Tab-separated table of C-alpha atoms in Angstrom:
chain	number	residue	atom	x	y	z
A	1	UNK	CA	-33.817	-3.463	-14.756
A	2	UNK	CA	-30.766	-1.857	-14.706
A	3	UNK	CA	-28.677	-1.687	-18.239
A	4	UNK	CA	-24.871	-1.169	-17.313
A	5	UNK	CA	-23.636	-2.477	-20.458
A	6	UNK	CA	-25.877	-0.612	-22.526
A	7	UNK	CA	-25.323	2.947	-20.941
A	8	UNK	CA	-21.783	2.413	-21.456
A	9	UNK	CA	-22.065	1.213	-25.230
A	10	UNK	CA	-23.839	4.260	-25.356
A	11	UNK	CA	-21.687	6.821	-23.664
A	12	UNK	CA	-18.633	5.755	-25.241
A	13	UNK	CA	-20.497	5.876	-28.777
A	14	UNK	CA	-21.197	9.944	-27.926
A	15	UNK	CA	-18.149	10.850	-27.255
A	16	UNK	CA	-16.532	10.078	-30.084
A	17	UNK	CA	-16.353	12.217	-33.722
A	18	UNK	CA	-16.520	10.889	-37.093
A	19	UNK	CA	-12.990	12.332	-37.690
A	20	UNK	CA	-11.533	10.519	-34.631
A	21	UNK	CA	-12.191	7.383	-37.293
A	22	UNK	CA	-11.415	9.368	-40.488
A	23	UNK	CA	-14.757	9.304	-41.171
A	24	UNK	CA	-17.075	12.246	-43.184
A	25	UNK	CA	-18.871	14.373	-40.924
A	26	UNK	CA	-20.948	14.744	-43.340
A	27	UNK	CA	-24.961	16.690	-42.613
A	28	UNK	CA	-25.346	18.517	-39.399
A	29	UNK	CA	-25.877	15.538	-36.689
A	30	UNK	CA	-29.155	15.493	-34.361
A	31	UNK	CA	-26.596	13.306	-31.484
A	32	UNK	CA	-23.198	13.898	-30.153
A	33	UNK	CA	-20.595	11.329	-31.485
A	34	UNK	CA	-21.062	8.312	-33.811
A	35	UNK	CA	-24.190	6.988	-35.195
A	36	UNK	CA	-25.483	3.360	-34.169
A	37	UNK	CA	-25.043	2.845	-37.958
A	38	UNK	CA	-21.281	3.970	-38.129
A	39	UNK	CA	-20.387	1.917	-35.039
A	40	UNK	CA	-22.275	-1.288	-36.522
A	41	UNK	CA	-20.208	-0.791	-39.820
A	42	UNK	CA	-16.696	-0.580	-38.394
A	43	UNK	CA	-17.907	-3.690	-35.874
A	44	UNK	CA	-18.729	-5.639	-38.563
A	45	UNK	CA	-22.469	-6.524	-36.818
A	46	UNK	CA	-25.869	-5.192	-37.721
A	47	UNK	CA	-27.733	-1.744	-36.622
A	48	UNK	CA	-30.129	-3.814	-34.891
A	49	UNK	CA	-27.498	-5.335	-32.631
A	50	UNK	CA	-25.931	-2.185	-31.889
A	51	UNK	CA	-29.791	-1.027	-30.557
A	52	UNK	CA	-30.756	-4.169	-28.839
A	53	UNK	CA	-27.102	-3.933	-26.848
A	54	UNK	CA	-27.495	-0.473	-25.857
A	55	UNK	CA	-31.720	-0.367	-25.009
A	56	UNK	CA	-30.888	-3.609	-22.856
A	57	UNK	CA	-32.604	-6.170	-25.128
A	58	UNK	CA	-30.043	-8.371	-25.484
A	59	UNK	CA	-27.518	-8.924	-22.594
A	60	UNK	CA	-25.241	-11.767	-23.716
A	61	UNK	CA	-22.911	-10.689	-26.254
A	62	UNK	CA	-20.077	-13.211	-26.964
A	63	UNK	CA	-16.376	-12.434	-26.516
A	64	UNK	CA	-15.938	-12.028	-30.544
A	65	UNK	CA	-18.755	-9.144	-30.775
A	66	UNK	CA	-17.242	-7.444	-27.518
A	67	UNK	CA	-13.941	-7.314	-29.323
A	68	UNK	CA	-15.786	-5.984	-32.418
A	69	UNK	CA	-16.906	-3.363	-30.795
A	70	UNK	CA	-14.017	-2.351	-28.154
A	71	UNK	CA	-12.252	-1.855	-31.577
A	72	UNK	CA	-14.854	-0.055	-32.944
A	73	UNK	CA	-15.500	2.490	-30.344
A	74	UNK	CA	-11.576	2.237	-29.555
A	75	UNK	CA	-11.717	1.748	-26.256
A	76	UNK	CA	-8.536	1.583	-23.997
A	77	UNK	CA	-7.555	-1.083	-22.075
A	78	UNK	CA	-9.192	-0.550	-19.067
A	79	UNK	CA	-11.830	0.644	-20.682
A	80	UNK	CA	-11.846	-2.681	-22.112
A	81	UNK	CA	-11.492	-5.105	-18.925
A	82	UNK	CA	-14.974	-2.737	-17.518
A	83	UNK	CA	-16.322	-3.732	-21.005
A	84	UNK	CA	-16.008	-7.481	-20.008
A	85	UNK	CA	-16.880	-6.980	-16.082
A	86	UNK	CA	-19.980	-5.226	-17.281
A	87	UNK	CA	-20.868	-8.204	-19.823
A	88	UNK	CA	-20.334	-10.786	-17.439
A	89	UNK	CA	-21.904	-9.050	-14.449
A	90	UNK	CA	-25.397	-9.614	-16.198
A	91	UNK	CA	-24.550	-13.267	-16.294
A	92	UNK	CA	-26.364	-15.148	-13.571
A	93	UNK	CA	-23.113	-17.811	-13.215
A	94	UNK	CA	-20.820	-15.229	-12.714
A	95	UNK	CA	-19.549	-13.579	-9.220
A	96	UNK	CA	-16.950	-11.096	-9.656
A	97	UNK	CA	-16.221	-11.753	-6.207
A	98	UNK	CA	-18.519	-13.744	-4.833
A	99	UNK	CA	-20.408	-13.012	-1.350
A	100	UNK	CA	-17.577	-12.432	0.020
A	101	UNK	CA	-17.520	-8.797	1.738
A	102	UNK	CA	-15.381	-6.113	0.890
A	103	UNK	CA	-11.843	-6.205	1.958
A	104	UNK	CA	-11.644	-3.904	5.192
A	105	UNK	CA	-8.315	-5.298	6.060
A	106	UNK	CA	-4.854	-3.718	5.294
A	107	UNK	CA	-2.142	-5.533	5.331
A	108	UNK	CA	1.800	-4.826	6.992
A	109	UNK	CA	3.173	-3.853	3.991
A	110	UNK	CA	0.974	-1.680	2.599
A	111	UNK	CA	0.986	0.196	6.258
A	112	UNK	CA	4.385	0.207	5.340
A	113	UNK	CA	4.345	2.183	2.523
A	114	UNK	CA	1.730	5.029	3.869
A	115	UNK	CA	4.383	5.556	6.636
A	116	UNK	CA	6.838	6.369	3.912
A	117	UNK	CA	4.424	8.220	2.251
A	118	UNK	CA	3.912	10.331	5.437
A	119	UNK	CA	3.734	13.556	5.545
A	120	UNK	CA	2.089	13.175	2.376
A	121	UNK	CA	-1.559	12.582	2.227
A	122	UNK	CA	-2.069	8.892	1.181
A	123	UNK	CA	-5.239	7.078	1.983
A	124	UNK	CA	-5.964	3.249	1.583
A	125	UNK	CA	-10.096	2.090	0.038
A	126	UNK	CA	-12.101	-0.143	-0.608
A	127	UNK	CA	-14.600	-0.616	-3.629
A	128	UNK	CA	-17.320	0.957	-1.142
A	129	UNK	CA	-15.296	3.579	-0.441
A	130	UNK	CA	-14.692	2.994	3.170
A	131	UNK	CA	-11.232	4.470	4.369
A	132	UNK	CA	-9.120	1.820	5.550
A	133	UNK	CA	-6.064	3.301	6.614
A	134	UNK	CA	-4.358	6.851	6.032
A	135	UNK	CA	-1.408	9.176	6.686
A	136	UNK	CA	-0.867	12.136	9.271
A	137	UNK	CA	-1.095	14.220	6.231
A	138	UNK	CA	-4.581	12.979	4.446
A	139	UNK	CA	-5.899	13.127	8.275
A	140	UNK	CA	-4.895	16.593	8.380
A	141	UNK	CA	-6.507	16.877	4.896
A	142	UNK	CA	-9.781	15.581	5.692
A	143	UNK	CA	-10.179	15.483	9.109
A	144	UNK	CA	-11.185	18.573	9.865
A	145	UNK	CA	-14.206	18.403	7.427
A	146	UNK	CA	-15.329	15.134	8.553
A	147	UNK	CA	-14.288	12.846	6.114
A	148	UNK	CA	-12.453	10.481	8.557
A	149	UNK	CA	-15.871	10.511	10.993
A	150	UNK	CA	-17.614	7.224	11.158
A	151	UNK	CA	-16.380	3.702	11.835
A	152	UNK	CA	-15.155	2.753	9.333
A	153	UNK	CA	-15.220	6.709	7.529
A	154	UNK	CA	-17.154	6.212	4.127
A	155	UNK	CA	-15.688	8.467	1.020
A	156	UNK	CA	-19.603	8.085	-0.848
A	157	UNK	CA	-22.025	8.765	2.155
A	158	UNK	CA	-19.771	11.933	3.089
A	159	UNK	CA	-19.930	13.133	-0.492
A	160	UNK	CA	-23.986	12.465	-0.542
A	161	UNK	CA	-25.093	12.858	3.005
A	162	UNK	CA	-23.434	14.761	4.529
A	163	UNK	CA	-23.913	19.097	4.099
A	164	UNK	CA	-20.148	19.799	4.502
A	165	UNK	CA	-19.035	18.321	1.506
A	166	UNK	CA	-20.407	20.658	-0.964
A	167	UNK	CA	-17.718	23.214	1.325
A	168	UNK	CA	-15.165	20.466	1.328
A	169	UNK	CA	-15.354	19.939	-2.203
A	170	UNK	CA	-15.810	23.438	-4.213
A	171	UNK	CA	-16.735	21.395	-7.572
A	172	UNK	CA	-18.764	19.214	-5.595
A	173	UNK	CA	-20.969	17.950	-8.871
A	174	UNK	CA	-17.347	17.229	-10.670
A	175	UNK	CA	-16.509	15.237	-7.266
A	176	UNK	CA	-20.557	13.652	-7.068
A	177	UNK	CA	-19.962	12.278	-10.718
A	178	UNK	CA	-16.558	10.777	-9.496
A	179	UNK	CA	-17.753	8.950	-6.870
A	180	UNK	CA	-20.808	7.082	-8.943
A	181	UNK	CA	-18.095	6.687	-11.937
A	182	UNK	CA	-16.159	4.452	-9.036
A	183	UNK	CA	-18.789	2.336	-7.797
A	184	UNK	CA	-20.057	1.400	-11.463
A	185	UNK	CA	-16.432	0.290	-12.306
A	186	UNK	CA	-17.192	-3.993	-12.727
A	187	UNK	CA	-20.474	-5.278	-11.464
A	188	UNK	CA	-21.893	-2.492	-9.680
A	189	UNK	CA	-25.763	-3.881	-8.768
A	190	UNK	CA	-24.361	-7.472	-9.664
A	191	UNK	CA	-22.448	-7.347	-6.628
A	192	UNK	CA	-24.476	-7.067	-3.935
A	193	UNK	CA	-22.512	-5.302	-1.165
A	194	UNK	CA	-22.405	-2.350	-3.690
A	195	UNK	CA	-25.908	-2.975	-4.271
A	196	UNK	CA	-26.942	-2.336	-1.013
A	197	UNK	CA	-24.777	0.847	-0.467
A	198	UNK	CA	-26.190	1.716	-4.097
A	199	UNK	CA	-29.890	1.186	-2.721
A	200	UNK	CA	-28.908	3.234	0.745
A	201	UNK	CA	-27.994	6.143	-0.735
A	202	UNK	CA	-30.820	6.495	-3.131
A	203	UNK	CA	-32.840	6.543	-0.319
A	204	UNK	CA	-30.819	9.022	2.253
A	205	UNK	CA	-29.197	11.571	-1.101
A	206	UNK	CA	-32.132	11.066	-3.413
A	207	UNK	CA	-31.983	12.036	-6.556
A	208	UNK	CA	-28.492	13.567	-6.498
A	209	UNK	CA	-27.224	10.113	-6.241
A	210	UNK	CA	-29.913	8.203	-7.841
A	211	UNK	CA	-29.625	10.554	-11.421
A	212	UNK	CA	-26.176	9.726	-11.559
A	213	UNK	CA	-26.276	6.186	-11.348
A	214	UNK	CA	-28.759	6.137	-14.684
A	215	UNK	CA	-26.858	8.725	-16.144
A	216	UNK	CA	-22.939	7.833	-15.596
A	217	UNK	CA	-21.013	5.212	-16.934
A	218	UNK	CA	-17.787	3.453	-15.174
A	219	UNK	CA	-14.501	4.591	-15.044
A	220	UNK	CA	-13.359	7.234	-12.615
A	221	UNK	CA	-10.382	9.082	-13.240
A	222	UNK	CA	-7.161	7.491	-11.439
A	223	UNK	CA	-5.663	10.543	-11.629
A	224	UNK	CA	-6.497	14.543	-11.983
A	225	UNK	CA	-6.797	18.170	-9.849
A	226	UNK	CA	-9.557	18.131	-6.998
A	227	UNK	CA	-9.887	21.261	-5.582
A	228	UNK	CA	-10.851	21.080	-1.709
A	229	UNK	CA	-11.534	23.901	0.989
A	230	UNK	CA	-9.525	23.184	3.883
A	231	UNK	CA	-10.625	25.143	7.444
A	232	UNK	CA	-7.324	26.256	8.200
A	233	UNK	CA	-5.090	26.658	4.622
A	234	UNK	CA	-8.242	27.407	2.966
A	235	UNK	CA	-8.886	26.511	-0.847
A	236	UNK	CA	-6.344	24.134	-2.242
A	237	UNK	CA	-5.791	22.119	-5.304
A	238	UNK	CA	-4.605	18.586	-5.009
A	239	UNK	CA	-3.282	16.432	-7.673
A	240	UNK	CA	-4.475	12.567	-6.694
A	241	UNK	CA	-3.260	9.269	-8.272
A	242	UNK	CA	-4.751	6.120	-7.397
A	243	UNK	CA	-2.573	2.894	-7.469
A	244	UNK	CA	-4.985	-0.061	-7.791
A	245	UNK	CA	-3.402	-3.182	-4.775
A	246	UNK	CA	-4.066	-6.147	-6.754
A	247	UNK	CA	-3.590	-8.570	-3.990
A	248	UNK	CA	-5.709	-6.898	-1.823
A	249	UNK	CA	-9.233	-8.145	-3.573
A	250	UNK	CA	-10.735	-4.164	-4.277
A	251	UNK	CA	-8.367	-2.248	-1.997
A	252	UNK	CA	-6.692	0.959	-3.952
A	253	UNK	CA	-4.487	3.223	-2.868
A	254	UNK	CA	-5.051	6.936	-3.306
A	255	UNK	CA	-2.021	9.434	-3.308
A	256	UNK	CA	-2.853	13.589	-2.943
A	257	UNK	CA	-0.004	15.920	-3.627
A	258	UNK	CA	0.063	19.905	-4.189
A	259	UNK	CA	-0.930	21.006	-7.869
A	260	UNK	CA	0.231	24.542	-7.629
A	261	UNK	CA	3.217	26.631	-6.076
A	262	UNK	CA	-0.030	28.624	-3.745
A	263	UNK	CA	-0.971	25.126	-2.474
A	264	UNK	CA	1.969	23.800	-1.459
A	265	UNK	CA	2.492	27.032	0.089
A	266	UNK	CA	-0.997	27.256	1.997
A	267	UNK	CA	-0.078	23.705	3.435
A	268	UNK	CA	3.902	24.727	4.445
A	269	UNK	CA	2.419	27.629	6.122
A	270	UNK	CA	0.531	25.092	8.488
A	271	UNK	CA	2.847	21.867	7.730
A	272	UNK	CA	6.315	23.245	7.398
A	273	UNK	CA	7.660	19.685	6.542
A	274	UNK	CA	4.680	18.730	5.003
A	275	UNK	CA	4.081	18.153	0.804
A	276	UNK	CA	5.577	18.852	-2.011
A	277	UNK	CA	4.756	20.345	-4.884
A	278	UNK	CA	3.981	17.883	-7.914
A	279	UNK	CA	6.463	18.672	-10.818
A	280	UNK	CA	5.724	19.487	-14.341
């Protein structure tokens, strides 16, 4: 059975240091971060609860001991709304969005605001990752590489399925881990549109999918550097920030802009009125 909520309890309790809380480091530690005992402490619950959370024994913490320990293990706040999505996914009376399928329409004003966004590359998803709707600059991003193949084009099976995108995407493992960290943000398995894209690709990638999806916590990055190889300007590195469209149930909008005077170059050279460089 899977255990969301504990591999997250877990992951967050790893990454942080005993000084983080002004706490003694005290004897050489076996494991990375805080101990189950430290966390349990500053939570104000017991050890045992702490291990019964995190090994997947106990599933139905209340909204005071999830508070406890989003304070403990000082989570942000979107770390703590995945905290609560993650809780209540395991809930059998819960539907984060029901059976409802996922939103594959975009509406007139948000077409609107990629033609603005044009010549920049801009691209509109869906919690699947399905491409929805794009700019004349992200087609001339990913285009050529295959990305926008496939009806709709699907951001996850390109990055698992198909052999280009480990040229596309030069850090391709960086990118892999990125693309699970998406899916698992809210239900993940609870939901079961992602669950059956979740059981597809751990049968056509294998275990470079299936790893990840024991291994990673939610929480992608909304924004960072992605370095991509393009056919024609060659290696580039992109700055992305993704703009979450509440009102479009799962639909997020995903902005790529040059990170470096060579990039925006490599692109003018090819798109003379194309991008500009990201400042600062």
């Amino acid at each position: 059975m899977d255990n969301e909520l504990g591999l997250f309890l877990r992951s967050r309790r790893e990454t942080i240091g005993p000084a983080e809380l002004g706490l003694p480091a005290g004897a050489r530690r076996r494991t990375p971060g805080l101990r189950r005992t430290e966390v349990a402490a500053i939570a104000g619950v017991s050890v045992e609860y702490v291990t019964r959370l995190e090994q997947g024994k106990d599933r139905h913490p209340s909204a005071a001991v999830l508070a406890a320990l989003a304070g403990a293990l000082r989570l942000s706040a979107s770390e703590r709304v995945h905290l609560y999505r993650l809780s209540k996914g395991l809930d059998p009376g819960f539907t984060c969005r029901g059976d409802a399928p996922p939103a594959r329409e975009v509406r007139d004003p948000v077409r609107a605001i990629l033609m603005r966004l044009d010549p920049s590359a801009a691209v509109v998803a869906n919690q699947l990752g399905d491409l929805l709707a794009w700019t004349s600059g992200f087609e001339w991003l990913a285009g050529p590489a295959g990305i926008l193949d496939g009806d709709p084009p699907n951001l996850n099976r390109y990055v698992f399925t198909d052999r280009r995108a480990r040229t596309t995407f030069p850090d391709w493992e960086l990118t892999a881990d990125e693309r699970v960290a998406e899916l698992k943000q809210g239900p993940f398995r609870a939901d079961r549109h992602l669950a059956a894209l979740a059981d597809e690709l751990t049968v056509t990638a294998g275990e470079a999918f299936e790893r990840r999806t024991r291994e990673i916590p939610g929480l992608a990055k909304a924004h960072g550097i992605q370095r991509w190889n393009h056919p024609g300007a060659g290696e580039l590195r992109m700055a992305f920030e993704t703009l979450e469209l509440p009102a479009d149930d799962g639909l997020h909008l995903v902005i790529h802009l040059p990170a470096d005077g060579a990039t925006e170059d490599a692109i003018a050279a090819q798109r003379p009125t194309a991008l500009r460089l990201v400042a600062g």
